[in-house]
Amino acid sequence: MANKAPFKTTFEVTEVIRPIFTGGAVALENGARILATTLGDDAVLTDIKTGKHLTTVEGDGELISTLTLTPSGSHLIICSRSLSMRIYSLKTSSDSIEPRLIRTLKPHTTPVVVLAVDKTSTLLATGGTDGSIKVWDINGGYVTHTFRGPSVLVSALHFFELASGSVKTPETDTSREKKNRRKSRGAAEDDEVEIPSTARFRLASGSQDGKVRIWDLHKRSVVANLDSHVSDVQGLDYSPAQNTLVSASRDKTIRWWDTKSWKVRKVIPCFELIEAVGFIGDGQLTYTAGSNGCLRLWATDTGRELTKEQAPRPETEAFVGAVYRPELPFVVCIQVDHTLSLYKIPSDTQKLAQISPPEPFRRISGTHDDIIDLRYLLPDHSAMALATNSEDIRIVSVTEPKPGTETLVSSEYFGQDIALLKGHDDIIISLDVDWSGHWVATGAKDNTAKLWRVDPANNSYICWATFPGHAESVGAVALPRSRPVEGSKAHANPLNHPPAFLITGSSDQTVKRWEVPKEPQQGTKSTIRAAYTRKAHDKDINAIDIDQQSRLFASASQDKTVKIWSIEEGEVQGILRGHRRGVWSVSFAPPSTPVLQGEQGSVAGKGVVLTGSGDKTVKLWNLTDYTCLRTFEGHSNTVLKVVWLNIPPNEERGKKPILCASAGGDGLVKVWDINSGENECTLDNHEDRVWALAVHPETNMIVSGSGDSTVSFWKDTSSETQVASNEAALKRIEQEQELENYEYVGAYREAITMALQLNHPRKLQSLFERVVNSKTPDAGSLSGLKAVDEVLASLSDEQLFLLLLRLRDWNTNARTAPMAQRILWTLVKSYPASRLSSLSVKGARGQKSLKEVLNALKVYTERHYKRMEELVEESYLVEYTLQEMDSLAPSLNNMNLVENGDVDVIMTS
């Protein structure tokens, strides 16, 4: 029976919360599935319903100036600062989208800043910074119209088709005169004039000078100049039911235009910079989004605002754009902080008199910025709190919705934004969570700490208390993790029983203990005072951790030391010295930690602590005598976070090691064996330093947060890897025995196939030598056996490349070269040259390695042929010598041979 493979610790990325939007254009198609967003010089396509990443379209190295999707979702158009326009066709499947570049164009001599597609998804309008507008056939890739206005940036475009009654109304004095002349030609001729289907097609354009122009696509000219705005026109829309065109500008006004006479119907001041405008439904409602960060609804007929008065929101929540499709029940508003807010729109627009201020029913964070810290939330660990280099804590879902199961968080997809904890005035740089997951402590650069109660079931996220008192940034906070006694009220109802205390550490070099009030703090007048304050270190305090029994806490500082304190008295119990740089992280061992083996001997697991430092090391310390038990080296940059992984149960401790994980400024997460000090595995999925780590208490999943705005979820696949390794080892032994059986019975076809599959070069060489040197070769066979010819003629690209590698090695040896030449000759006769030169080779070097193999075969083959030619030439000399000897020596017929017993033969004449 096969021996079991050694246990190997492995982790694999299962989910990644990644940025999708960093400012710029956003597009949505009519099916409300594909959301296209700008991410630097790349375009990201996301399924807006499930939040799944569909694909990333790589850019051309320059920032994207604008992009759009056709209403049908058939094409994606991207324009960049390189002056290029790329058109992709989108092949949609159930869970992915395959973009295919169909053409690249240079539409203008200046960057394209605005795009528009008509409702049939066939026409595309591009507006440049030079004021020119071009209309393109998307499928054909050619220009159908070119409109030239003043040399002013085009800021808005919109295709529309006039209602059937509108086109008959005169639009200009010239058209009125022409129609009067045509009256005498009879009704039949008049009908013929109205036949063209393009007669009602229009394109509205808005410019930076505040002018709106209406272009007739049939006549290829401007039919109306709407000169009323005094600043950038940011939005245009048309309603055929109302025969109305609406325009909005940064001059803080909305204007409704009658499309029959092109006169202004209403002018309404909004008192905010308008960035987007459009009609809802049949045009009875108009929406606007602007710098106040509020979605506002207006009655199209009267121009009256239907939404109640709304207070302006913070600058980071101001809207810079909005996307709406008539087929969809929501509006997507784009905020300054790259958040996409989805607002439901009223379904019955006729009975509306007053509307309460709309609130977003969903938020999509375009980017989380730097992930500074993170923690699992709630008893079922279905949510996660993220500190994202901002004043707010973002709470996201980290569970997939499953039918028939209920979680404390109602989410539609993994990574969905659930809530924001707002209250700090500056960036939050630390957070911690208690045992229940309902209470979150935060520390920020506003010199305060806050305690929050998180209750998603009731949609309640309140700041329970604020703890002022530090003179500088609060860089470390810690809550007790000891569980209350089972059956107690605190255990049964943690929402109404806050943690007993909070420990904070600051850049002012002090630590404070705070008693948490039993009731939520009311107003700002009731100030909470610290139970005690201690001057702890000589430099900034980076981290604090509380042990599982809530008797001790540890503080880590830039002064290269870690101090162990008693929680009750606030007195130093010991100092850990040994790091050569500042200490960034500290973590007490879990309560179930067994006896550990250090470099100086064994030590009780409960009395140890881990630290990570700027000296690129992780250290394990004994709290009995405060000495270093072991040093873990391997990071190439600062170790920013250390955590303990779950302790294996008693029955598995014999085969599973005790593990910890560290995250560094080198962008790597390393998993260590505590007892051996060896690096078990390295997790690499980030492009910037990894600031935060968390471990799922049940599944052992590691979560890493980085400065590249991504959060990676690493599943512990050690058990699966062990099972797969055992199965693979057993299968290989069976296959090797099968190979031996084939070789024994002389089944060369099956044996060679199996040897190639198992990558057995020695067996393969032995088999080929038997075939080539066979005493009874098959007639007409290239290699010696026709069965082997068939095998060699039906190899996959991978097998063919592997065989070429073996032939290269065999060809370098004069003893095995004849066999290698015979097999190589068989391959050359069996495959066309194009197949051999274009093999699909895996690996980073790819075709380069294939070229090297073929060159090596060529060089040694030429050397062998040269040697053969030299042997042939030498054989001529031998043959000549023998011939000359025959002519000089007497004939044997004239010689008498005398045999004289055992003596030599004597020639006599």
Short mmCIF file of N, CA and C in Angstrom, two decimals, residues 509-610:
data_model
loop_
_atom_site.label_atom_id
_atom_site.label_comp_id
_atom_site.label_asym_id
_atom_site.label_seq_id
_atom_site.Cartn_x
_atom_site.Cartn_y
_atom_site.Cartn_z
N GLN A 509 2.12 58.60 23.36
CA GLN A 509 2.94 57.66 24.13
C GLN A 509 2.26 57.18 25.41
N THR A 510 0.95 57.37 25.52
CA THR A 510 0.22 56.94 26.71
C THR A 510 -0.78 55.84 26.35
N VAL A 511 -1.13 55.04 27.37
CA VAL A 511 -2.24 54.10 27.25
C VAL A 511 -3.29 54.51 28.27
N LYS A 512 -4.54 54.32 27.91
CA LYS A 512 -5.65 54.67 28.79
C LYS A 512 -6.63 53.51 28.86
N ARG A 513 -7.19 53.34 30.04
CA ARG A 513 -8.29 52.40 30.21
C ARG A 513 -9.56 53.20 30.43
N TRP A 514 -10.62 52.80 29.71
CA TRP A 514 -11.90 53.50 29.78
C TRP A 514 -12.97 52.52 30.24
N GLU A 515 -13.82 52.95 31.15
CA GLU A 515 -14.98 52.16 31.54
C GLU A 515 -16.12 52.50 30.58
N VAL A 516 -16.70 51.48 29.98
CA VAL A 516 -17.76 51.70 28.99
C VAL A 516 -19.08 51.91 29.70
N PRO A 517 -19.81 52.98 29.38
CA PRO A 517 -21.11 53.22 30.03
C PRO A 517 -22.13 52.15 29.66
N LYS A 518 -23.04 51.89 30.59
CA LYS A 518 -24.08 50.88 30.36
C LYS A 518 -25.15 51.36 29.39
N GLU A 519 -25.32 52.67 29.28
CA GLU A 519 -26.31 53.25 28.38
C GLU A 519 -25.59 54.09 27.32
N PRO A 520 -26.18 54.25 26.14
CA PRO A 520 -25.52 55.05 25.11
C PRO A 520 -25.33 56.49 25.55
N GLN A 521 -24.22 57.06 25.15
CA GLN A 521 -23.88 58.42 25.52
C GLN A 521 -24.85 59.39 24.86
N GLN A 522 -25.35 60.33 25.63
CA GLN A 522 -26.31 61.31 25.12
C GLN A 522 -25.63 62.66 24.94
N GLY A 523 -25.52 63.11 23.70
CA GLY A 523 -24.95 64.42 23.43
C GLY A 523 -23.45 64.46 23.66
N THR A 524 -22.88 65.62 23.44
CA THR A 524 -21.43 65.80 23.57
C THR A 524 -21.02 66.36 24.93
N LYS A 525 -22.01 66.72 25.74
CA LYS A 525 -21.67 67.34 27.03
C LYS A 525 -21.19 66.30 28.05
N SER A 526 -21.73 65.11 27.97
CA SER A 526 -21.36 64.07 28.94
C SER A 526 -20.03 63.44 28.50
N THR A 527 -18.95 63.94 29.05
CA THR A 527 -17.61 63.47 28.67
C THR A 527 -17.21 62.31 29.56
N ILE A 528 -16.64 61.29 28.93
CA ILE A 528 -16.18 60.12 29.67
C ILE A 528 -14.71 60.33 30.02
N ARG A 529 -14.37 60.04 31.27
CA ARG A 529 -12.99 60.17 31.72
C ARG A 529 -12.34 58.79 31.81
N ALA A 530 -11.04 58.75 31.58
CA ALA A 530 -10.29 57.50 31.62
C ALA A 530 -10.16 57.01 33.05
N ALA A 531 -10.24 55.69 33.24
CA ALA A 531 -10.05 55.10 34.57
C ALA A 531 -8.61 55.28 35.02
N TYR A 532 -7.66 55.15 34.10
CA TYR A 532 -6.28 55.50 34.40
C TYR A 532 -5.55 55.80 33.10
N THR A 533 -4.48 56.58 33.23
CA THR A 533 -3.61 56.93 32.11
C THR A 533 -2.18 56.63 32.51
N ARG A 534 -1.44 55.96 31.64
CA ARG A 534 -0.06 55.61 31.95
C ARG A 534 0.84 56.08 30.81
N LYS A 535 1.97 56.68 31.16
CA LYS A 535 3.02 56.98 30.19
C LYS A 535 3.71 55.65 29.89
N ALA A 536 3.47 55.12 28.71
CA ALA A 536 3.82 53.73 28.43
C ALA A 536 5.14 53.59 27.70
N HIS A 537 5.39 54.43 26.69
CA HIS A 537 6.55 54.23 25.83
C HIS A 537 7.20 55.57 25.53
N ASP A 538 8.35 55.48 24.84
CA ASP A 538 9.08 56.69 24.47
C ASP A 538 8.75 57.16 23.06
N LYS A 539 8.01 56.34 22.32
CA LYS A 539 7.58 56.71 20.97
C LYS A 539 6.13 56.28 20.75
N ASP A 540 5.64 56.45 19.50
CA ASP A 540 4.24 56.12 19.18
C ASP A 540 3.90 54.69 19.55
N ILE A 541 2.67 54.49 20.00
CA ILE A 541 2.15 53.14 20.29
C ILE A 541 1.41 52.65 19.05
N ASN A 542 1.83 51.50 18.52
CA ASN A 542 1.28 50.99 17.26
C ASN A 542 0.18 49.96 17.44
N ALA A 543 0.22 49.18 18.52
CA ALA A 543 -0.75 48.09 18.67
C ALA A 543 -0.96 47.77 20.14
N ILE A 544 -2.16 47.28 20.43
CA ILE A 544 -2.51 46.80 21.77
C ILE A 544 -3.30 45.51 21.60
N ASP A 545 -3.04 44.54 22.48
CA ASP A 545 -3.80 43.30 22.46
C ASP A 545 -4.09 42.88 23.89
N ILE A 546 -5.26 42.31 24.11
CA ILE A 546 -5.69 41.85 25.44
C ILE A 546 -5.72 40.33 25.44
N ASP A 547 -5.23 39.72 26.51
CA ASP A 547 -5.21 38.26 26.56
C ASP A 547 -6.62 37.71 26.74
N GLN A 548 -6.77 36.38 26.54
CA GLN A 548 -8.09 35.76 26.51
C GLN A 548 -8.80 35.78 27.86
N GLN A 549 -8.05 35.89 28.95
CA GLN A 549 -8.67 35.94 30.28
C GLN A 549 -8.93 37.37 30.75
N SER A 550 -8.57 38.35 29.94
CA SER A 550 -8.76 39.77 30.26
C SER A 550 -8.04 40.16 31.55
N ARG A 551 -6.86 39.60 31.78
CA ARG A 551 -6.06 39.97 32.95
C ARG A 551 -4.86 40.83 32.53
N LEU A 552 -4.35 40.59 31.32
CA LEU A 552 -3.18 41.32 30.85
C LEU A 552 -3.47 41.98 29.51
N PHE A 553 -2.70 43.03 29.23
CA PHE A 553 -2.70 43.56 27.87
C PHE A 553 -1.27 43.92 27.50
N ALA A 554 -0.99 43.88 26.20
CA ALA A 554 0.35 44.18 25.69
C ALA A 554 0.29 45.41 24.80
N SER A 555 1.31 46.26 24.91
CA SER A 555 1.40 47.45 24.07
C SER A 555 2.70 47.40 23.28
N ALA A 556 2.61 47.61 21.96
CA ALA A 556 3.77 47.57 21.07
C ALA A 556 4.05 48.97 20.55
N SER A 557 5.33 49.34 20.52
CA SER A 557 5.66 50.73 20.23
C SER A 557 6.81 50.85 19.22
N GLN A 558 6.95 52.05 18.69
CA GLN A 558 8.05 52.36 17.82
C GLN A 558 9.39 52.43 18.57
N ASP A 559 9.35 52.39 19.89
CA ASP A 559 10.60 52.42 20.66
C ASP A 559 11.26 51.05 20.76
N LYS A 560 10.81 50.08 19.92
CA LYS A 560 11.38 48.74 19.77
C LYS A 560 11.02 47.78 20.91
N THR A 561 10.14 48.18 21.80
CA THR A 561 9.79 47.32 22.93
C THR A 561 8.30 46.99 22.93
N VAL A 562 7.99 45.91 23.64
CA VAL A 562 6.59 45.54 23.93
C VAL A 562 6.48 45.43 25.44
N LYS A 563 5.48 46.05 26.01
CA LYS A 563 5.28 46.00 27.47
C LYS A 563 4.02 45.22 27.79
N ILE A 564 4.13 44.40 28.83
CA ILE A 564 2.99 43.61 29.32
C ILE A 564 2.46 44.29 30.58
N TRP A 565 1.14 44.57 30.59
CA TRP A 565 0.51 45.33 31.68
C TRP A 565 -0.58 44.50 32.33
N SER A 566 -0.82 44.78 33.60
CA SER A 566 -2.02 44.24 34.26
C SER A 566 -3.17 45.20 33.97
N ILE A 567 -4.30 44.64 33.63
CA ILE A 567 -5.43 45.48 33.24
C ILE A 567 -6.01 46.22 34.44
N GLU A 568 -6.13 45.54 35.57
CA GLU A 568 -6.77 46.16 36.73
C GLU A 568 -5.96 47.33 37.27
N GLU A 569 -4.67 47.10 37.55
CA GLU A 569 -3.86 48.14 38.18
C GLU A 569 -3.19 49.06 37.17
N GLY A 570 -3.02 48.58 35.92
CA GLY A 570 -2.31 49.39 34.94
C GLY A 570 -0.83 49.45 35.22
N GLU A 571 -0.27 48.38 35.79
CA GLU A 571 1.15 48.34 36.11
C GLU A 571 1.89 47.42 35.14
N VAL A 572 3.15 47.77 34.84
CA VAL A 572 3.97 46.98 33.93
C VAL A 572 4.38 45.68 34.62
N GLN A 573 4.13 44.55 33.95
CA GLN A 573 4.50 43.25 34.47
C GLN A 573 5.81 42.76 33.87
N GLY A 574 6.14 43.22 32.68
CA GLY A 574 7.38 42.80 32.03
C GLY A 574 7.58 43.56 30.74
N ILE A 575 8.82 43.57 30.25
CA ILE A 575 9.18 44.27 29.02
C ILE A 575 9.87 43.28 28.09
N LEU A 576 9.44 43.24 26.83
CA LEU A 576 10.03 42.37 25.82
C LEU A 576 10.98 43.19 24.97
N ARG A 577 12.28 42.90 25.12
CA ARG A 577 13.31 43.62 24.36
C ARG A 577 14.03 42.65 23.45
N GLY A 578 14.32 43.09 22.24
CA GLY A 578 15.02 42.23 21.32
C GLY A 578 14.87 42.65 19.87
N HIS A 579 13.80 43.34 19.56
CA HIS A 579 13.62 43.83 18.19
C HIS A 579 14.56 45.00 17.93
N ARG A 580 15.02 45.12 16.69
CA ARG A 580 15.95 46.18 16.32
C ARG A 580 15.26 47.37 15.66
N ARG A 581 13.96 47.26 15.43
CA ARG A 581 13.16 48.36 14.88
C ARG A 581 11.84 48.42 15.65
N GLY A 582 11.03 49.41 15.30
CA GLY A 582 9.75 49.55 15.97
C GLY A 582 8.87 48.31 15.80
N VAL A 583 8.04 48.05 16.82
CA VAL A 583 7.16 46.88 16.81
C VAL A 583 5.78 47.33 16.35
N TRP A 584 5.27 46.65 15.30
CA TRP A 584 4.01 47.07 14.67
C TRP A 584 2.81 46.25 15.13
N SER A 585 3.03 45.05 15.64
CA SER A 585 1.88 44.20 15.96
C SER A 585 2.22 43.28 17.13
N VAL A 586 1.21 42.92 17.91
CA VAL A 586 1.39 42.01 19.04
C VAL A 586 0.12 41.18 19.18
N SER A 587 0.26 39.90 19.55
CA SER A 587 -0.91 39.03 19.65
C SER A 587 -0.67 37.94 20.69
N PHE A 588 -1.58 37.84 21.69
CA PHE A 588 -1.52 36.77 22.68
C PHE A 588 -1.97 35.46 22.07
N ALA A 589 -1.44 34.35 22.58
CA ALA A 589 -1.81 33.02 22.09
C ALA A 589 -3.25 32.70 22.47
N PRO A 590 -3.96 31.93 21.64
CA PRO A 590 -5.32 31.50 21.98
C PRO A 590 -5.32 30.64 23.25
N PRO A 591 -6.46 30.53 23.92
CA PRO A 591 -6.51 29.80 25.21
C PRO A 591 -6.23 28.31 25.08
N SER A 592 -6.51 27.72 23.92
CA SER A 592 -6.34 26.27 23.77
C SER A 592 -4.97 25.89 23.22
N THR A 593 -4.03 26.82 23.24
CA THR A 593 -2.69 26.52 22.70
C THR A 593 -1.99 25.47 23.55
N PRO A 594 -1.48 24.38 22.94
CA PRO A 594 -0.78 23.34 23.72
C PRO A 594 0.65 23.78 24.05
N VAL A 595 1.41 22.88 24.63
CA VAL A 595 2.81 23.15 24.94
C VAL A 595 3.58 23.34 23.63
N LEU A 596 4.39 24.41 23.58
CA LEU A 596 5.13 24.74 22.37
C LEU A 596 6.61 24.47 22.57
N GLN A 597 7.29 24.17 21.45
CA GLN A 597 8.72 23.92 21.49
C GLN A 597 9.46 25.16 21.01
N GLY A 598 10.27 25.74 21.91
CA GLY A 598 11.10 26.87 21.54
C GLY A 598 12.54 26.44 21.34
N GLU A 599 13.39 27.38 21.00
CA GLU A 599 14.80 27.05 20.79
C GLU A 599 15.49 26.65 22.09
N GLN A 600 14.93 27.12 23.25
CA GLN A 600 15.53 26.80 24.54
C GLN A 600 14.77 25.70 25.28
N GLY A 601 13.75 25.11 24.64
CA GLY A 601 12.97 24.06 25.29
C GLY A 601 11.49 24.32 25.15
N SER A 602 10.68 23.53 25.86
CA SER A 602 9.23 23.65 25.75
C SER A 602 8.70 24.69 26.73
N VAL A 603 7.52 25.22 26.40
CA VAL A 603 6.90 26.23 27.24
C VAL A 603 5.39 26.10 27.09
N ALA A 604 4.64 26.43 28.15
CA ALA A 604 3.18 26.36 28.12
C ALA A 604 2.64 27.33 27.09
N GLY A 605 1.69 26.85 26.27
CA GLY A 605 1.17 27.66 25.18
C GLY A 605 0.44 28.91 25.62
N LYS A 606 -0.17 28.88 26.82
CA LYS A 606 -0.94 30.04 27.27
C LYS A 606 -0.03 31.22 27.60
N GLY A 607 1.21 30.95 27.90
CA GLY A 607 2.09 32.02 28.36
C GLY A 607 3.01 32.54 27.29
N VAL A 608 2.55 32.66 26.05
CA VAL A 608 3.39 33.16 24.97
C VAL A 608 2.67 34.28 24.22
N VAL A 609 3.47 35.09 23.51
CA VAL A 609 2.93 36.19 22.73
C VAL A 609 3.77 36.35 21.47
N LEU A 610 3.11 36.75 20.37
CA LEU A 610 3.77 36.97 19.08
C LEU A 610 3.93 38.46 18.84
#
